[in-house]
Amino acid sequence: MNSTSRAQDRELSALIAEFATQDEDFARLWAEREVGVHGRGRKPLRHPVAGPITVDFEILLPLQDPELRLPVYRPAAEESRASLDRLCAR
């Protein structure tokens, strides 16, 4: 595993912790660990203000309720992270 993967794992862990503190249902489902990854990939996007942004994504599914989907998007590169940071600062 490279350092980028470890950094993304830390970011995802922090995001999961944030969701778990804000939503009881999410916390319960996550604690049950009955979540599978349904899909993953990379998606190029073009934002009208920020320009090109590329994200890596995973679609998580609670195994007990396959109708629910939790998409997780992360910037694929530093340029995309910087563009997203600029958008969030607006």
PDB file of N, CA and C in Angstrom:
ATOM      1  N   MET A   1       0.852  -1.176   0.000  1.00  0.00           N
ATOM      2  CA  MET A   1       0.000   0.000   0.000  1.00  0.00           C
ATOM      3  C   MET A   1       0.892   1.231   0.000  1.00  0.00           C
ATOM      4  N   ASN A   2       0.588   2.181  -0.867  1.00  0.00           N
ATOM      5  CA  ASN A   2       1.416   3.385  -0.921  1.00  0.00           C
ATOM      6  C   ASN A   2       0.879   4.453   0.027  1.00  0.00           C
ATOM      7  N   SER A   3       1.639   5.530   0.178  1.00  0.00           N
ATOM      8  CA  SER A   3       1.260   6.569   1.139  1.00  0.00           C
ATOM      9  C   SER A   3      -0.038   7.265   0.747  1.00  0.00           C
ATOM     10  N   THR A   4      -0.333   7.378  -0.560  1.00  0.00           N
ATOM     11  CA  THR A   4      -1.598   7.976  -0.988  1.00  0.00           C
ATOM     12  C   THR A   4      -2.762   7.128  -0.517  1.00  0.00           C
ATOM     13  N   SER A   5      -2.657   5.811  -0.637  1.00  0.00           N
ATOM     14  CA  SER A   5      -3.725   4.919  -0.179  1.00  0.00           C
ATOM     15  C   SER A   5      -3.919   5.049   1.317  1.00  0.00           C
ATOM     16  N   ARG A   6      -2.823   5.112   2.071  1.00  0.00           N
ATOM     17  CA  ARG A   6      -2.941   5.257   3.530  1.00  0.00           C
ATOM     18  C   ARG A   6      -3.587   6.593   3.890  1.00  0.00           C
ATOM     19  N   ALA A   7      -3.226   7.654   3.177  1.00  0.00           N
ATOM     20  CA  ALA A   7      -3.833   8.962   3.434  1.00  0.00           C
ATOM     21  C   ALA A   7      -5.330   8.913   3.127  1.00  0.00           C
ATOM     22  N   GLN A   8      -5.702   8.287   2.029  1.00  0.00           N
ATOM     23  CA  GLN A   8      -7.114   8.166   1.677  1.00  0.00           C
ATOM     24  C   GLN A   8      -7.844   7.309   2.709  1.00  0.00           C
ATOM     25  N   ASP A   9      -7.205   6.249   3.211  1.00  0.00           N
ATOM     26  CA  ASP A   9      -7.822   5.425   4.249  1.00  0.00           C
ATOM     27  C   ASP A   9      -8.069   6.256   5.500  1.00  0.00           C
ATOM     28  N   ARG A  10      -7.118   7.104   5.884  1.00  0.00           N
ATOM     29  CA  ARG A  10      -7.296   7.968   7.061  1.00  0.00           C
ATOM     30  C   ARG A  10      -8.438   8.955   6.831  1.00  0.00           C
ATOM     31  N   GLU A  11      -8.502   9.510   5.643  1.00  0.00           N
ATOM     32  CA  GLU A  11      -9.571  10.457   5.324  1.00  0.00           C
ATOM     33  C   GLU A  11     -10.925   9.766   5.364  1.00  0.00           C
ATOM     34  N   LEU A  12     -11.006   8.576   4.797  1.00  0.00           N
ATOM     35  CA  LEU A  12     -12.262   7.830   4.809  1.00  0.00           C
ATOM     36  C   LEU A  12     -12.648   7.466   6.243  1.00  0.00           C
ATOM     37  N   SER A  13     -11.678   7.059   7.054  1.00  0.00           N
ATOM     38  CA  SER A  13     -11.949   6.736   8.459  1.00  0.00           C
ATOM     39  C   SER A  13     -12.484   7.954   9.207  1.00  0.00           C
ATOM     40  N   ALA A  14     -11.914   9.121   8.946  1.00  0.00           N
ATOM     41  CA  ALA A  14     -12.383  10.347   9.596  1.00  0.00           C
ATOM     42  C   ALA A  14     -13.802  10.685   9.150  1.00  0.00           C
ATOM     43  N   LEU A  15     -14.091  10.486   7.881  1.00  0.00           N
ATOM     44  CA  LEU A  15     -15.426  10.748   7.359  1.00  0.00           C
ATOM     45  C   LEU A  15     -16.447   9.788   7.984  1.00  0.00           C
ATOM     46  N   ILE A  16     -16.090   8.528   8.097  1.00  0.00           N
ATOM     47  CA  ILE A  16     -16.979   7.536   8.717  1.00  0.00           C
ATOM     48  C   ILE A  16     -17.237   7.907  10.173  1.00  0.00           C
ATOM     49  N   ALA A  17     -16.199   8.314  10.894  1.00  0.00           N
ATOM     50  CA  ALA A  17     -16.364   8.721  12.291  1.00  0.00           C
ATOM     51  C   ALA A  17     -17.296   9.930  12.390  1.00  0.00           C
ATOM     52  N   GLU A  18     -17.149  10.883  11.486  1.00  0.00           N
ATOM     53  CA  GLU A  18     -18.021  12.060  11.488  1.00  0.00           C
ATOM     54  C   GLU A  18     -19.475  11.659  11.248  1.00  0.00           C
ATOM     55  N   PHE A  19     -19.714  10.819  10.243  1.00  0.00           N
ATOM     56  CA  PHE A  19     -21.078  10.365   9.958  1.00  0.00           C
ATOM     57  C   PHE A  19     -21.663   9.612  11.147  1.00  0.00           C
ATOM     58  N   ALA A  20     -20.834   8.767  11.780  1.00  0.00           N
ATOM     59  CA  ALA A  20     -21.314   7.948  12.896  1.00  0.00           C
ATOM     60  C   ALA A  20     -21.728   8.808  14.086  1.00  0.00           C
ATOM     61  N   THR A  21     -21.060   9.943  14.291  1.00  0.00           N
ATOM     62  CA  THR A  21     -21.435  10.806  15.416  1.00  0.00           C
ATOM     63  C   THR A  21     -22.680  11.625  15.108  1.00  0.00           C
ATOM     64  N   GLN A  22     -23.022  11.766  13.844  1.00  0.00           N
ATOM     65  CA  GLN A  22     -24.148  12.609  13.462  1.00  0.00           C
ATOM     66  C   GLN A  22     -25.411  11.834  13.106  1.00  0.00           C
ATOM     67  N   ASP A  23     -25.307  10.516  12.911  1.00  0.00           N
ATOM     68  CA  ASP A  23     -26.468   9.755  12.455  1.00  0.00           C
ATOM     69  C   ASP A  23     -26.491   8.380  13.125  1.00  0.00           C
ATOM     70  N   GLU A  24     -27.499   8.152  13.968  1.00  0.00           N
ATOM     71  CA  GLU A  24     -27.593   6.883  14.700  1.00  0.00           C
ATOM     72  C   GLU A  24     -27.724   5.684  13.778  1.00  0.00           C
ATOM     73  N   ASP A  25     -28.522   5.813  12.718  1.00  0.00           N
ATOM     74  CA  ASP A  25     -28.698   4.689  11.793  1.00  0.00           C
ATOM     75  C   ASP A  25     -27.384   4.341  11.099  1.00  0.00           C
ATOM     76  N   PHE A  26     -26.670   5.358  10.659  1.00  0.00           N
ATOM     77  CA  PHE A  26     -25.374   5.101  10.029  1.00  0.00           C
ATOM     78  C   PHE A  26     -24.441   4.410  11.013  1.00  0.00           C
ATOM     79  N   ALA A  27     -24.369   4.921  12.240  1.00  0.00           N
ATOM     80  CA  ALA A  27     -23.483   4.341  13.255  1.00  0.00           C
ATOM     81  C   ALA A  27     -23.826   2.878  13.503  1.00  0.00           C
ATOM     82  N   ARG A  28     -25.111   2.574  13.605  1.00  0.00           N
ATOM     83  CA  ARG A  28     -25.541   1.184  13.851  1.00  0.00           C
ATOM     84  C   ARG A  28     -25.168   0.284  12.676  1.00  0.00           C
ATOM     85  N   LEU A  29     -25.485   0.730  11.465  1.00  0.00           N
ATOM     86  CA  LEU A  29     -25.178  -0.092  10.291  1.00  0.00           C
ATOM     87  C   LEU A  29     -23.672  -0.291  10.128  1.00  0.00           C
ATOM     88  N   TRP A  30     -22.913   0.767  10.364  1.00  0.00           N
ATOM     89  CA  TRP A  30     -21.460   0.640  10.222  1.00  0.00           C
ATOM     90  C   TRP A  30     -20.891  -0.302  11.275  1.00  0.00           C
ATOM     91  N   ALA A  31     -21.409  -0.221  12.498  1.00  0.00           N
ATOM     92  CA  ALA A  31     -20.926  -1.081  13.583  1.00  0.00           C
ATOM     93  C   ALA A  31     -21.202  -2.558  13.286  1.00  0.00           C
ATOM     94  N   GLU A  32     -22.274  -2.827  12.568  1.00  0.00           N
ATOM     95  CA  GLU A  32     -22.598  -4.209  12.218  1.00  0.00           C
ATOM     96  C   GLU A  32     -21.656  -4.757  11.147  1.00  0.00           C
ATOM     97  N   ARG A  33     -20.921  -3.893  10.488  1.00  0.00           N
ATOM     98  CA  ARG A  33     -19.937  -4.263   9.459  1.00  0.00           C
ATOM     99  C   ARG A  33     -20.542  -5.097   8.334  1.00  0.00           C
ATOM    100  N   GLU A  34     -21.820  -4.903   8.120  1.00  0.00           N
ATOM    101  CA  GLU A  34     -22.473  -5.626   7.043  1.00  0.00           C
ATOM    102  C   GLU A  34     -22.628  -4.699   5.841  1.00  0.00           C
ATOM    103  N   VAL A  35     -21.486  -4.225   5.369  1.00  0.00           N
ATOM    104  CA  VAL A  35     -21.447  -3.303   4.240  1.00  0.00           C
ATOM    105  C   VAL A  35     -20.498  -3.884   3.206  1.00  0.00           C
ATOM    106  N   GLY A  36     -20.931  -3.917   1.969  1.00  0.00           N
ATOM    107  CA  GLY A  36     -20.077  -4.399   0.893  1.00  0.00           C
ATOM    108  C   GLY A  36     -19.804  -3.291  -0.102  1.00  0.00           C
ATOM    109  N   VAL A  37     -18.726  -3.426  -0.838  1.00  0.00           N
ATOM    110  CA  VAL A  37     -18.409  -2.463  -1.892  1.00  0.00           C
ATOM    111  C   VAL A  37     -19.046  -2.969  -3.174  1.00  0.00           C
ATOM    112  N   HIS A  38     -19.921  -2.161  -3.741  1.00  0.00           N
ATOM    113  CA  HIS A  38     -20.650  -2.563  -4.942  1.00  0.00           C
ATOM    114  C   HIS A  38     -19.917  -2.146  -6.215  1.00  0.00           C
ATOM    115  N   GLY A  39     -19.175  -1.104  -6.134  1.00  0.00           N
ATOM    116  CA  GLY A  39     -18.463  -0.628  -7.310  1.00  0.00           C
ATOM    117  C   GLY A  39     -17.428   0.404  -6.908  1.00  0.00           C
ATOM    118  N   ARG A  40     -16.441   0.542  -7.741  1.00  0.00           N
ATOM    119  CA  ARG A  40     -15.415   1.559  -7.517  1.00  0.00           C
ATOM    120  C   ARG A  40     -14.827   1.926  -8.857  1.00  0.00           C
ATOM    121  N   GLY A  41     -14.247   3.108  -8.874  1.00  0.00           N
ATOM    122  CA  GLY A  41     -13.644   3.555 -10.118  1.00  0.00           C
ATOM    123  C   GLY A  41     -13.173   4.988 -10.019  1.00  0.00           C
ATOM    124  N   ARG A  42     -12.950   5.553 -11.160  1.00  0.00           N
ATOM    125  CA  ARG A  42     -12.471   6.931 -11.278  1.00  0.00           C
ATOM    126  C   ARG A  42     -13.377   7.636 -12.275  1.00  0.00           C
ATOM    127  N   LYS A  43     -13.748   8.862 -11.940  1.00  0.00           N
ATOM    128  CA  LYS A  43     -14.671   9.606 -12.793  1.00  0.00           C
ATOM    129  C   LYS A  43     -14.149  11.018 -13.038  1.00  0.00           C
ATOM    130  N   PRO A  44     -13.941  11.373 -14.296  1.00  0.00           N
ATOM    131  CA  PRO A  44     -13.579  12.753 -14.615  1.00  0.00           C
ATOM    132  C   PRO A  44     -14.847  13.608 -14.688  1.00  0.00           C
ATOM    133  N   LEU A  45     -14.791  14.785 -14.106  1.00  0.00           N
ATOM    134  CA  LEU A  45     -15.911  15.721 -14.099  1.00  0.00           C
ATOM    135  C   LEU A  45     -15.439  17.068 -14.613  1.00  0.00           C
ATOM    136  N   ARG A  46     -16.373  17.882 -15.082  1.00  0.00           N
ATOM    137  CA  ARG A  46     -16.045  19.250 -15.474  1.00  0.00           C
ATOM    138  C   ARG A  46     -17.019  20.171 -14.755  1.00  0.00           C
ATOM    139  N   HIS A  47     -16.487  20.937 -13.823  1.00  0.00           N
ATOM    140  CA  HIS A  47     -17.297  21.876 -13.065  1.00  0.00           C
ATOM    141  C   HIS A  47     -17.272  23.221 -13.786  1.00  0.00           C
ATOM    142  N   PRO A  48     -18.425  23.918 -13.850  1.00  0.00           N
ATOM    143  CA  PRO A  48     -18.459  25.179 -14.621  1.00  0.00           C
ATOM    144  C   PRO A  48     -17.538  26.269 -14.070  1.00  0.00           C
ATOM    145  N   VAL A  49     -17.207  26.221 -12.798  1.00  0.00           N
ATOM    146  CA  VAL A  49     -16.317  27.231 -12.212  1.00  0.00           C
ATOM    147  C   VAL A  49     -14.919  26.674 -11.987  1.00  0.00           C
ATOM    148  N   ALA A  50     -14.836  25.473 -11.417  1.00  0.00           N
ATOM    149  CA  ALA A  50     -13.541  24.897 -11.030  1.00  0.00           C
ATOM    150  C   ALA A  50     -12.814  24.210 -12.179  1.00  0.00           C
ATOM    151  N   GLY A  51     -13.532  23.913 -13.254  1.00  0.00           N
ATOM    152  CA  GLY A  51     -12.902  23.227 -14.376  1.00  0.00           C
ATOM    153  C   GLY A  51     -12.831  21.727 -14.150  1.00  0.00           C
ATOM    154  N   PRO A  52     -11.826  21.063 -14.718  1.00  0.00           N
ATOM    155  CA  PRO A  52     -11.755  19.608 -14.613  1.00  0.00           C
ATOM    156  C   PRO A  52     -11.401  19.147 -13.194  1.00  0.00           C
ATOM    157  N   ILE A  53     -12.147  18.154 -12.732  1.00  0.00           N
ATOM    158  CA  ILE A  53     -11.914  17.523 -11.438  1.00  0.00           C
ATOM    159  C   ILE A  53     -12.063  16.025 -11.653  1.00  0.00           C
ATOM    160  N   THR A  54     -11.139  15.261 -11.120  1.00  0.00           N
ATOM    161  CA  THR A  54     -11.230  13.803 -11.205  1.00  0.00           C
ATOM    162  C   THR A  54     -11.373  13.248  -9.800  1.00  0.00           C
ATOM    163  N   VAL A  55     -12.362  12.348  -9.629  1.00  0.00           N
ATOM    164  CA  VAL A  55     -12.601  11.742  -8.325  1.00  0.00           C
ATOM    165  C   VAL A  55     -12.506  10.222  -8.425  1.00  0.00           C
ATOM    166  N   ASP A  56     -12.025   9.625  -7.345  1.00  0.00           N
ATOM    167  CA  ASP A  56     -12.123   8.176  -7.168  1.00  0.00           C
ATOM    168  C   ASP A  56     -13.389   7.944  -6.363  1.00  0.00           C
ATOM    169  N   PHE A  57     -14.102   6.853  -6.661  1.00  0.00           N
ATOM    170  CA  PHE A  57     -15.332   6.601  -5.935  1.00  0.00           C
ATOM    171  C   PHE A  57     -15.467   5.128  -5.563  1.00  0.00           C
ATOM    172  N   GLU A  58     -16.254   4.911  -4.510  1.00  0.00           N
ATOM    173  CA  GLU A  58     -16.678   3.576  -4.101  1.00  0.00           C
ATOM    174  C   GLU A  58     -18.159   3.685  -3.759  1.00  0.00           C
ATOM    175  N   ILE A  59     -18.917   2.657  -4.090  1.00  0.00           N
ATOM    176  CA  ILE A  59     -20.329   2.599  -3.737  1.00  0.00           C
ATOM    177  C   ILE A  59     -20.463   1.501  -2.677  1.00  0.00           C
ATOM    178  N   LEU A  60     -20.834   1.904  -1.463  1.00  0.00           N
ATOM    179  CA  LEU A  60     -20.987   0.957  -0.356  1.00  0.00           C
ATOM    180  C   LEU A  60     -22.455   0.586  -0.224  1.00  0.00           C
ATOM    181  N   LEU A  61     -22.703  -0.710   0.057  1.00  0.00           N
ATOM    182  CA  LEU A  61     -24.071  -1.207   0.229  1.00  0.00           C
ATOM    183  C   LEU A  61     -24.206  -1.907   1.572  1.00  0.00           C
ATOM    184  N   PRO A  62     -25.186  -1.520   2.393  1.00  0.00           N
ATOM    185  CA  PRO A  62     -25.471  -2.314   3.590  1.00  0.00           C
ATOM    186  C   PRO A  62     -26.019  -3.669   3.131  1.00  0.00           C
ATOM    187  N   LEU A  63     -25.462  -4.752   3.606  1.00  0.00           N
ATOM    188  CA  LEU A  63     -25.867  -6.077   3.146  1.00  0.00           C
ATOM    189  C   LEU A  63     -27.311  -6.397   3.508  1.00  0.00           C
ATOM    190  N   GLN A  64     -27.811  -5.831   4.602  1.00  0.00           N
ATOM    191  CA  GLN A  64     -29.188  -6.108   4.997  1.00  0.00           C
ATOM    192  C   GLN A  64     -30.206  -5.304   4.198  1.00  0.00           C
ATOM    193  N   ASP A  65     -29.768  -4.283   3.526  1.00  0.00           N
ATOM    194  CA  ASP A  65     -30.686  -3.457   2.746  1.00  0.00           C
ATOM    195  C   ASP A  65     -30.015  -3.035   1.447  1.00  0.00           C
ATOM    196  N   PRO A  66     -30.018  -3.928   0.447  1.00  0.00           N
ATOM    197  CA  PRO A  66     -29.313  -3.636  -0.805  1.00  0.00           C
ATOM    198  C   PRO A  66     -29.910  -2.496  -1.615  1.00  0.00           C
ATOM    199  N   GLU A  67     -31.050  -1.963  -1.184  1.00  0.00           N
ATOM    200  CA  GLU A  67     -31.627  -0.806  -1.869  1.00  0.00           C
ATOM    201  C   GLU A  67     -30.897   0.490  -1.493  1.00  0.00           C
ATOM    202  N   LEU A  68     -30.195   0.497  -0.351  1.00  0.00           N
ATOM    203  CA  LEU A  68     -29.450   1.680   0.078  1.00  0.00           C
ATOM    204  C   LEU A  68     -28.071   1.686  -0.559  1.00  0.00           C
ATOM    205  N   ARG A  69     -27.595   2.869  -0.887  1.00  0.00           N
ATOM    206  CA  ARG A  69     -26.251   3.021  -1.446  1.00  0.00           C
ATOM    207  C   ARG A  69     -25.601   4.238  -0.813  1.00  0.00           C
ATOM    208  N   LEU A  70     -24.318   4.088  -0.488  1.00  0.00           N
ATOM    209  CA  LEU A  70     -23.553   5.202   0.060  1.00  0.00           C
ATOM    210  C   LEU A  70     -22.364   5.448  -0.864  1.00  0.00           C
ATOM    211  N   PRO A  71     -22.475   6.459  -1.726  1.00  0.00           N
ATOM    212  CA  PRO A  71     -21.328   6.764  -2.581  1.00  0.00           C
ATOM    213  C   PRO A  71     -20.289   7.569  -1.792  1.00  0.00           C
ATOM    214  N   VAL A  72     -19.038   7.201  -1.951  1.00  0.00           N
ATOM    215  CA  VAL A  72     -17.925   7.908  -1.324  1.00  0.00           C
ATOM    216  C   VAL A  72     -17.020   8.406  -2.447  1.00  0.00           C
ATOM    217  N   TYR A  73     -16.839   9.708  -2.507  1.00  0.00           N
ATOM    218  CA  TYR A  73     -15.994  10.327  -3.525  1.00  0.00           C
ATOM    219  C   TYR A  73     -14.786  10.959  -2.866  1.00  0.00           C
ATOM    220  N   ARG A  74     -13.616  10.766  -3.472  1.00  0.00           N
ATOM    221  CA  ARG A  74     -12.377  11.387  -2.989  1.00  0.00           C
ATOM    222  C   ARG A  74     -11.656  11.976  -4.198  1.00  0.00           C
ATOM    223  N   PRO A  75     -10.984  13.111  -4.016  1.00  0.00           N
ATOM    224  CA  PRO A  75     -10.199  13.653  -5.130  1.00  0.00           C
ATOM    225  C   PRO A  75      -9.133  12.651  -5.554  1.00  0.00           C
ATOM    226  N   ALA A  76      -8.980  12.477  -6.848  1.00  0.00           N
ATOM    227  CA  ALA A  76      -8.029  11.496  -7.371  1.00  0.00           C
ATOM    228  C   ALA A  76      -6.594  12.003  -7.383  1.00  0.00           C
ATOM    229  N   ALA A  77      -6.416  13.323  -7.339  1.00  0.00           N
ATOM    230  CA  ALA A  77      -5.069  13.905  -7.399  1.00  0.00           C
ATOM    231  C   ALA A  77      -5.082  15.250  -6.684  1.00  0.00           C
ATOM    232  N   GLU A  78      -3.899  15.774  -6.414  1.00  0.00           N
ATOM    233  CA  GLU A  78      -3.778  17.052  -5.709  1.00  0.00           C
ATOM    234  C   GLU A  78      -4.458  18.201  -6.452  1.00  0.00           C
ATOM    235  N   GLU A  79      -4.391  18.198  -7.794  1.00  0.00           N
ATOM    236  CA  GLU A  79      -5.038  19.267  -8.551  1.00  0.00           C
ATOM    237  C   GLU A  79      -6.544  19.265  -8.290  1.00  0.00           C
ATOM    238  N   SER A  80      -7.145  18.080  -8.264  1.00  0.00           N
ATOM    239  CA  SER A  80      -8.583  17.974  -8.006  1.00  0.00           C
ATOM    240  C   SER A  80      -8.899  18.369  -6.570  1.00  0.00           C
ATOM    241  N   ARG A  81      -8.049  17.961  -5.628  1.00  0.00           N
ATOM    242  CA  ARG A  81      -8.254  18.343  -4.222  1.00  0.00           C
ATOM    243  C   ARG A  81      -8.221  19.869  -4.083  1.00  0.00           C
ATOM    244  N   ALA A  82      -7.261  20.509  -4.731  1.00  0.00           N
ATOM    245  CA  ALA A  82      -7.155  21.969  -4.664  1.00  0.00           C
ATOM    246  C   ALA A  82      -8.390  22.646  -5.260  1.00  0.00           C
ATOM    247  N   SER A  83      -8.872  22.132  -6.391  1.00  0.00           N
ATOM    248  CA  SER A  83     -10.082  22.685  -7.009  1.00  0.00           C
ATOM    249  C   SER A  83     -11.289  22.540  -6.097  1.00  0.00           C
ATOM    250  N   LEU A  84     -11.432  21.380  -5.465  1.00  0.00           N
ATOM    251  CA  LEU A  84     -12.550  21.156  -4.545  1.00  0.00           C
ATOM    252  C   LEU A  84     -12.432  22.030  -3.315  1.00  0.00           C
ATOM    253  N   ASP A  85     -11.224  22.196  -2.806  1.00  0.00           N
ATOM    254  CA  ASP A  85     -11.006  23.076  -1.648  1.00  0.00           C
ATOM    255  C   ASP A  85     -11.412  24.510  -1.981  1.00  0.00           C
ATOM    256  N   ARG A  86     -11.060  24.963  -3.183  1.00  0.00           N
ATOM    257  CA  ARG A  86     -11.433  26.325  -3.610  1.00  0.00           C
ATOM    258  C   ARG A  86     -12.956  26.458  -3.670  1.00  0.00           C
ATOM    259  N   LEU A  87     -13.636  25.435  -4.177  1.00  0.00           N
ATOM    260  CA  LEU A  87     -15.098  25.481  -4.242  1.00  0.00           C
ATOM    261  C   LEU A  87     -15.714  25.529  -2.850  1.00  0.00           C
ATOM    262  N   CYS A  88     -15.180  24.754  -1.926  1.00  0.00           N
ATOM    263  CA  CYS A  88     -15.713  24.720  -0.563  1.00  0.00           C
ATOM    264  C   CYS A  88     -15.490  26.046   0.159  1.00  0.00           C
ATOM    265  N   ALA A  89     -14.448  26.748  -0.197  1.00  0.00           N
ATOM    266  CA  ALA A  89     -14.118  28.013   0.456  1.00  0.00           C
ATOM    267  C   ALA A  89     -15.012  29.160  -0.026  1.00  0.00           C
ATOM    268  N   ARG A  90     -15.716  28.958  -1.102  1.00  0.00           N
ATOM    269  CA  ARG A  90     -16.559  30.031  -1.682  1.00  0.00           C
ATOM    270  C   ARG A  90     -17.725  30.349  -0.809  1.00  0.00           C
TER     271      ARG A  90
END
